[in-house]
PDB file of C-alpha atoms in Angstrom:
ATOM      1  CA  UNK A   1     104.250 -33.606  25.024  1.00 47.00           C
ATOM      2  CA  UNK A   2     107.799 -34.132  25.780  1.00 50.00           C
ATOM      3  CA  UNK A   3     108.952 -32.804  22.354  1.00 48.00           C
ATOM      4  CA  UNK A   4     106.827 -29.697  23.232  1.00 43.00           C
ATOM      5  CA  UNK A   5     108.783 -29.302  26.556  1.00 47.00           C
ATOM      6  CA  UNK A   6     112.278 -29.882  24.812  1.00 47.00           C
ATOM      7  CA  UNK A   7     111.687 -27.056  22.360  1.00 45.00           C
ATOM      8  CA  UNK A   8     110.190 -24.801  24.846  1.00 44.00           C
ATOM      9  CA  UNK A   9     113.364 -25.705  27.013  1.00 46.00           C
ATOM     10  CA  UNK A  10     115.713 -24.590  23.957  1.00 45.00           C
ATOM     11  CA  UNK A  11     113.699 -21.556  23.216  1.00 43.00           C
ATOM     12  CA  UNK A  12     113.922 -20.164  26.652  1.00 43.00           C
ATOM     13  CA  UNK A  13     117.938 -21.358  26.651  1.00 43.00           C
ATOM     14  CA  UNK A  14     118.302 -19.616  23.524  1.00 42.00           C
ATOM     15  CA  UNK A  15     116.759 -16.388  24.150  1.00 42.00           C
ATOM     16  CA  UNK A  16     118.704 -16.304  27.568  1.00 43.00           C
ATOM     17  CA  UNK A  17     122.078 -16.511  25.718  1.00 49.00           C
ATOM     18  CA  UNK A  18     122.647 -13.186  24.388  1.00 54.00           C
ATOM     19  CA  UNK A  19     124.916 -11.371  26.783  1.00 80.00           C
ATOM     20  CA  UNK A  20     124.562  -8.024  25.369  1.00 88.00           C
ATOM     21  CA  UNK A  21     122.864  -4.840  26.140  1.00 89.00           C
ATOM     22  CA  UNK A  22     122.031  -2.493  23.290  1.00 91.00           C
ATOM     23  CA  UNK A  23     121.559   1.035  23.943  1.00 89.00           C
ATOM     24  CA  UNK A  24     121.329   4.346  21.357  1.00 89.00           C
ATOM     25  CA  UNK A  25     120.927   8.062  21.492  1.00 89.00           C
ATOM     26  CA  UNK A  26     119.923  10.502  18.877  1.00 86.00           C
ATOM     27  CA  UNK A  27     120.374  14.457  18.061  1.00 75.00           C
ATOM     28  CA  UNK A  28     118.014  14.404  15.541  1.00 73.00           C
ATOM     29  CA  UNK A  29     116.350  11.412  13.425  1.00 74.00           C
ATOM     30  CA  UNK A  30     118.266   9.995   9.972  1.00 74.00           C
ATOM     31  CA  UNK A  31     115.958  12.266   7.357  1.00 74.00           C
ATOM     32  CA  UNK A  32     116.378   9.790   4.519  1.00 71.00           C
ATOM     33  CA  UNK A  33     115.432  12.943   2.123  1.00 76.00           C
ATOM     34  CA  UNK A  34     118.700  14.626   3.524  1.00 84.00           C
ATOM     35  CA  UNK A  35     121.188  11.880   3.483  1.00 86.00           C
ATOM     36  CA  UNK A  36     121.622   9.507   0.967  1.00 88.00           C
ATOM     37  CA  UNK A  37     125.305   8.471   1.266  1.00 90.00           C
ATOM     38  CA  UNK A  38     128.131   7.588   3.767  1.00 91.00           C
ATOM     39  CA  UNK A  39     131.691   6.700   4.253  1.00 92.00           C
ATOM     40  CA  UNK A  40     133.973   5.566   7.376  1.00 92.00           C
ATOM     41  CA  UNK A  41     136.219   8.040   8.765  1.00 87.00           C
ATOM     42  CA  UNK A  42     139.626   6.602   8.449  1.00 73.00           C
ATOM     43  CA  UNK A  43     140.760   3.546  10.483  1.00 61.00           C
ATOM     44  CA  UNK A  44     143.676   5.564  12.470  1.00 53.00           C
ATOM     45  CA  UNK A  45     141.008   7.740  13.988  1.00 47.00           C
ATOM     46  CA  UNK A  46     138.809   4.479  15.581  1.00 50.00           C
ATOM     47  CA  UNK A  47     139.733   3.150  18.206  1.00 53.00           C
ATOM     48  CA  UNK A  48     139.813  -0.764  19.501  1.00 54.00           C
ATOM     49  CA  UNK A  49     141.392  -2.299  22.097  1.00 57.00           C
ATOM     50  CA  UNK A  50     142.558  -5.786  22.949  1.00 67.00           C
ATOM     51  CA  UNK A  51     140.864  -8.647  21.355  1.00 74.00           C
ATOM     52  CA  UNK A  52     139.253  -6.382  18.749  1.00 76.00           C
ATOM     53  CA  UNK A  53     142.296  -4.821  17.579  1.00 77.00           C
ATOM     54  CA  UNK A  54     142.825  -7.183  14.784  1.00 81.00           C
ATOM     55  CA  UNK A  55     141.750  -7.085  10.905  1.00 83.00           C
ATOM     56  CA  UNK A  56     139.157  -9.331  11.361  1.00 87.00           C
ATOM     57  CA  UNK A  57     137.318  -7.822  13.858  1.00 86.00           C
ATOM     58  CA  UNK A  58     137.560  -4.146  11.843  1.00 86.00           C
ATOM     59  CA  UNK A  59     136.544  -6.246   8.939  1.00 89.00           C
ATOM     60  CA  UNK A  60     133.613  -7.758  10.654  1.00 90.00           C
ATOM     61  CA  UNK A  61     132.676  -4.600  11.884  1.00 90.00           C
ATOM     62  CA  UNK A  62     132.749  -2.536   8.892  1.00 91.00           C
ATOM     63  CA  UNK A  63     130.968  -5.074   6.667  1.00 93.00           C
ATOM     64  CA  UNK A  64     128.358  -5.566   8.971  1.00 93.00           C
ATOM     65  CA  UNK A  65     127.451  -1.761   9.534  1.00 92.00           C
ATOM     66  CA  UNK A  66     127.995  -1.351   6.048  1.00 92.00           C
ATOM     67  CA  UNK A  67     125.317  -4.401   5.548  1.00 93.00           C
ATOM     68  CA  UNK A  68     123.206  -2.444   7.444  1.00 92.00           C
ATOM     69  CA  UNK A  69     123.370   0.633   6.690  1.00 91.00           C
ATOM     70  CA  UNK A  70     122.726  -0.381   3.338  1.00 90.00           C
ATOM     71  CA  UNK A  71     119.656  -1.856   4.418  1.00 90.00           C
ATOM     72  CA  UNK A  72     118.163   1.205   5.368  1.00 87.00           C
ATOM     73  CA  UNK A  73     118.658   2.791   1.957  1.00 87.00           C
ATOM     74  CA  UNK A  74     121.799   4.740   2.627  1.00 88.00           C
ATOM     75  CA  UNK A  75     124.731   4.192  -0.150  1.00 89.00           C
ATOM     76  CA  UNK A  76     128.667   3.975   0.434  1.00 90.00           C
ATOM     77  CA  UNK A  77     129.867   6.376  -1.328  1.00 88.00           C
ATOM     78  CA  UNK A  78     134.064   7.732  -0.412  1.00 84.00           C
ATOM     79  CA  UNK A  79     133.285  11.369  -2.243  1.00 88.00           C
ATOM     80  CA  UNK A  80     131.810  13.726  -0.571  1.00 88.00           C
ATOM     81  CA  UNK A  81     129.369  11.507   2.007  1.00 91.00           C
ATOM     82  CA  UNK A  82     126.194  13.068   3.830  1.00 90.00           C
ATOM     83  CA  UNK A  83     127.671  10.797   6.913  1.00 91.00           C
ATOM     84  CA  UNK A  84     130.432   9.430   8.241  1.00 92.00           C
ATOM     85  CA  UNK A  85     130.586   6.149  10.442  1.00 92.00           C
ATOM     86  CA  UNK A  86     133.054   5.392  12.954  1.00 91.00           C
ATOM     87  CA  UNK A  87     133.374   2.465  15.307  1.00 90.00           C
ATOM     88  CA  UNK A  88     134.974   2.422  18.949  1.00 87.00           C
ATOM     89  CA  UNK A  89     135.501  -1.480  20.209  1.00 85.00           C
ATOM     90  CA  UNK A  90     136.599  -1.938  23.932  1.00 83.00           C
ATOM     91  CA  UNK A  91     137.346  -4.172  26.043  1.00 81.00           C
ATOM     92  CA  UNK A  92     137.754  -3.786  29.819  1.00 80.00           C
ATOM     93  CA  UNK A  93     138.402  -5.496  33.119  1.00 78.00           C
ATOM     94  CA  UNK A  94     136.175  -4.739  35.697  1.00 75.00           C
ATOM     95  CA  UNK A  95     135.140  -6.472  39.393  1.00 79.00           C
ATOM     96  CA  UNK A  96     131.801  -7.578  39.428  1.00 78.00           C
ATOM     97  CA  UNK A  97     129.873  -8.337  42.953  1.00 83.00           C
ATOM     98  CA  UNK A  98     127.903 -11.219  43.310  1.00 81.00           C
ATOM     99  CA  UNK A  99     125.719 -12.902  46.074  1.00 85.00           C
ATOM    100  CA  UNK A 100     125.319 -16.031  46.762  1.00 85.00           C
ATOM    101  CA  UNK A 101     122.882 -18.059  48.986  1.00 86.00           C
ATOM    102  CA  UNK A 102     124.376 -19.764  52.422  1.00 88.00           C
ATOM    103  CA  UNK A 103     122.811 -22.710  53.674  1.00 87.00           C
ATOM    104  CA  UNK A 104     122.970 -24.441  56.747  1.00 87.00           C
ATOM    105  CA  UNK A 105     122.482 -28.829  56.530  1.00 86.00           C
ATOM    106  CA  UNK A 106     121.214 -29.835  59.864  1.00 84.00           C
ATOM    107  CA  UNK A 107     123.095 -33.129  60.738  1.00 85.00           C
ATOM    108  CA  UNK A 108     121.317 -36.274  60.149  1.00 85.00           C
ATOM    109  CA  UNK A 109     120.238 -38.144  62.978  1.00 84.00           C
ATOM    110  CA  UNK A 110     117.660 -41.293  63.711  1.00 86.00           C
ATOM    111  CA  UNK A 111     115.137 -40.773  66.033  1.00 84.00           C
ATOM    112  CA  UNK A 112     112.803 -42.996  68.262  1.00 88.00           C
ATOM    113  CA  UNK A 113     109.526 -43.193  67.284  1.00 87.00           C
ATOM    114  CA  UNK A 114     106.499 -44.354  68.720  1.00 89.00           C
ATOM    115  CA  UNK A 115     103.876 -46.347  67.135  1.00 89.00           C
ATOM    116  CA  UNK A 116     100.444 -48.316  67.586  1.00 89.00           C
ATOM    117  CA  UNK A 117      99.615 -51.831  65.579  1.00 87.00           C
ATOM    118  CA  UNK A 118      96.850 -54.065  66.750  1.00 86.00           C
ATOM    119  CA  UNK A 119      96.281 -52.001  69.983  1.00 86.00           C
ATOM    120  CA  UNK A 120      99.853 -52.573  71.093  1.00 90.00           C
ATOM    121  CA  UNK A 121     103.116 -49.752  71.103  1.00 90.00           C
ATOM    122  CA  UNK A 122     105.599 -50.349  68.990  1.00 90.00           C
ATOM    123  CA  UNK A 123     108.719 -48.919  69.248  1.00 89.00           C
ATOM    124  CA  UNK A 124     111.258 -48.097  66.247  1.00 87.00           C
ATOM    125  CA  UNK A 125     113.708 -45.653  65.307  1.00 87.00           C
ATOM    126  CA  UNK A 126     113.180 -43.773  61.681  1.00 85.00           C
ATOM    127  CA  UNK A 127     115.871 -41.460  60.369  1.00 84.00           C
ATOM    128  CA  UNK A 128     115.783 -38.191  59.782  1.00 81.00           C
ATOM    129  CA  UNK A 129     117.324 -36.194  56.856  1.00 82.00           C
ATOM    130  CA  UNK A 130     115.980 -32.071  57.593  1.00 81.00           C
ATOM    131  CA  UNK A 131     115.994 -29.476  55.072  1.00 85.00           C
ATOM    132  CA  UNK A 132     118.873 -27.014  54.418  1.00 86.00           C
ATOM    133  CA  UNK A 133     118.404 -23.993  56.040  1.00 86.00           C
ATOM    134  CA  UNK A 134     118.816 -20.430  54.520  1.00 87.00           C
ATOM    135  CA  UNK A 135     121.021 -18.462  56.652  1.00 87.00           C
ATOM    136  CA  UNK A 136     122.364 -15.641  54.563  1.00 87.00           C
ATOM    137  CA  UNK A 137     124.392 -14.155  51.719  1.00 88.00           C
ATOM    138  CA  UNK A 138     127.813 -14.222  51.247  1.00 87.00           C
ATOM    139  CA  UNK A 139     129.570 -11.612  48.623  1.00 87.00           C
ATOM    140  CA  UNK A 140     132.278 -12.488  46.166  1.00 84.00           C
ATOM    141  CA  UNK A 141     133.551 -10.381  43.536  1.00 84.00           C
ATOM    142  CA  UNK A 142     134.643 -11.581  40.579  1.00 79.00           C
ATOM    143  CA  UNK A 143     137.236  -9.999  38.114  1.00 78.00           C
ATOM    144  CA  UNK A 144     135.211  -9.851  34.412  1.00 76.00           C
ATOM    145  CA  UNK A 145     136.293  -8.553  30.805  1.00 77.00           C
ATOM    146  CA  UNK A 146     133.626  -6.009  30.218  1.00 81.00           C
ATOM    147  CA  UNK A 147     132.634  -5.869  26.178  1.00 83.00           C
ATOM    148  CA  UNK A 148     131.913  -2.552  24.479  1.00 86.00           C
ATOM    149  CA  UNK A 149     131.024  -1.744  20.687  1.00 89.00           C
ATOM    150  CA  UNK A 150     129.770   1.492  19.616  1.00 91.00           C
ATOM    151  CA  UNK A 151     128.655   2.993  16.604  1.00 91.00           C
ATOM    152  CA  UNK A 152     128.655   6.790  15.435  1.00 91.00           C
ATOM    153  CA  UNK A 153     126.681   8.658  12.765  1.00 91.00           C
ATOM    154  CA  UNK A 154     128.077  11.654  12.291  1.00 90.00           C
ATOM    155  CA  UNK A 155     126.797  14.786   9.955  1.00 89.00           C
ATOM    156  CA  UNK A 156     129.907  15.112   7.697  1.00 88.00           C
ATOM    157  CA  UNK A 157     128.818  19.137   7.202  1.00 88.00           C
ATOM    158  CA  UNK A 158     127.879  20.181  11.051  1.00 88.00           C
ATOM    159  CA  UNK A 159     130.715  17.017  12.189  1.00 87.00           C
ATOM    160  CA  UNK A 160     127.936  16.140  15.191  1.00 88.00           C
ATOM    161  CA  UNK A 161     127.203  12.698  16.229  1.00 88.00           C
ATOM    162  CA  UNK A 162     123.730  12.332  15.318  1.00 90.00           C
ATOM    163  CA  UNK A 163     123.196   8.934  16.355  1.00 91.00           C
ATOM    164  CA  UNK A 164     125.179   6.554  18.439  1.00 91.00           C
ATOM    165  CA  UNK A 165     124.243   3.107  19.112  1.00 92.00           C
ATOM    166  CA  UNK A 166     125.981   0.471  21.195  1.00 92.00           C
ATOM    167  CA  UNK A 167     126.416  -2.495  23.062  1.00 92.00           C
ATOM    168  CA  UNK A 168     128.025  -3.712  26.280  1.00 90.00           C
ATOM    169  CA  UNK A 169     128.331  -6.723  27.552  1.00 88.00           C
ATOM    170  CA  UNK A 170     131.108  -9.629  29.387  1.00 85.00           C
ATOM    171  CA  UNK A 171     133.609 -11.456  27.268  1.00 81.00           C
ATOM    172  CA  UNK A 172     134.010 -14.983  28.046  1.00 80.00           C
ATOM    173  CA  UNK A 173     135.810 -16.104  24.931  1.00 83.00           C
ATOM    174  CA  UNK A 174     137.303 -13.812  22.536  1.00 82.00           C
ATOM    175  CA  UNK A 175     136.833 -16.344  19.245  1.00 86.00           C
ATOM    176  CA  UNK A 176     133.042 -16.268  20.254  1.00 87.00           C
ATOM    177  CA  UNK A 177     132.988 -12.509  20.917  1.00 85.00           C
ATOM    178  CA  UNK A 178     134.314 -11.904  16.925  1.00 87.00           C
ATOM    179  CA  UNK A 179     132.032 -14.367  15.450  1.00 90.00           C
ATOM    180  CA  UNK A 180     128.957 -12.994  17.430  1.00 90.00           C
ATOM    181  CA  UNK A 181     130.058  -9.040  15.690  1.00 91.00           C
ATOM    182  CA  UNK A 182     127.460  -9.660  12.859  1.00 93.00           C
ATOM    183  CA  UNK A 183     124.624 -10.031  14.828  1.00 94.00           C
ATOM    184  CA  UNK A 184     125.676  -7.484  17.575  1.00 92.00           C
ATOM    185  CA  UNK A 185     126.131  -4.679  15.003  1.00 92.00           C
ATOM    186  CA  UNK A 186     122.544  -6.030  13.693  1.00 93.00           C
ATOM    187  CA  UNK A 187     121.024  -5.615  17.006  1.00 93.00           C
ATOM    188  CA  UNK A 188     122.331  -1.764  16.948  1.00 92.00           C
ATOM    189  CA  UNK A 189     121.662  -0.971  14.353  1.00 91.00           C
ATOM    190  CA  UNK A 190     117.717  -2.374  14.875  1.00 91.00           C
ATOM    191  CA  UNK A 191     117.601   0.525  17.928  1.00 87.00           C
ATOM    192  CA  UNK A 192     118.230   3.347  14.622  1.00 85.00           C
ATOM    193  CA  UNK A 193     115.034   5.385  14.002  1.00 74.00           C
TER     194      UNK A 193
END
């Protein structure tokens, strides 16, 4: 039993970790009849920012979408794509609000009680420890590195985005936020059609 509420207690801790929101939009669904290949647009025209401007991070990036796309039966391929791929990477500051719970603690006190034993009163004291009291909310804002990667599919003939997924979410660490690229693209790339 207590092995069953351990794992269930690392399950839920685990699934509560991921930080990220992952979002997409599409023109028009991939036809995988009508493209076959892609390439990346050249690095000068993405843009990153901060700690993703680095060549691990654009490494990480493109070999994960790359991954991916392969996956889905699409081939690299520099001459002549069908699409082109392009990453943006960003990271932000912004002021978040949060609210937190104000309690009031009664004071302590001992109090006289009254009591009957055998037929007789019997007086003692017995102390008395009351509950905190909710009173309110009191606002803070906080000042938080706001995490955004985004990926574009672009039609190389009509040069539309046809498909852009990404992700947002807060950056705590920046060594944990370039190891944790793989599975970010991965979870993009899972909201393609």
């Amino acid at each position: 039993m207590k092995k069953l509420i351990l794992l269930l207690f690392v399950v839920a801790a685990l699934s509560g970790c991921s930080s990220y929101n992952y979002y997409s939009v599409a023109h028009k669904p991939l036809d995988p009849s009508k493209y076959k290949t892609f390439a990346w647009i050249p690095e000068g025209k993405s843009k990153s920012t901060s700690i993703y401007d680095n060549d691990i991070a654009t490494d990480k990036i493109v070999e994960s979408a790359s991954q991916e796309m392969g996956k889905r039966g699409f081939n690299l391929q520099s001459d002549n794509p069908d699409l082109l791929l392009r990453y943006t990477a960003v990271v932000n500051k912004e002021i978040k609000d949060y609210s937190d719970p104000v309690y009031y603690n009664p004071p302590s006190r001992i109090l006289p009680r009254v009591s009957y034993y055998g037929g007789r009163r019997v007086y003692y004291y017995s102390y008395y420890n009351p509950l905190p009291v909710y009173v309110g909310e009191r606002e803070r804002s906080i000042r938080v590195k706001a995490n955004s990667i985004m990926i574009d599919i672009i039609d190389r003939k009509t040069s539309k985005v046809i498909w852009r997924g990404w992700a947002e979410g807060e950056v705590d660490n920046p060594e944990k936020a370039i190891n944790e690229i793989p599975q970010v693209i991965a979870n993009i790339f899972k909201k393609l059609p």
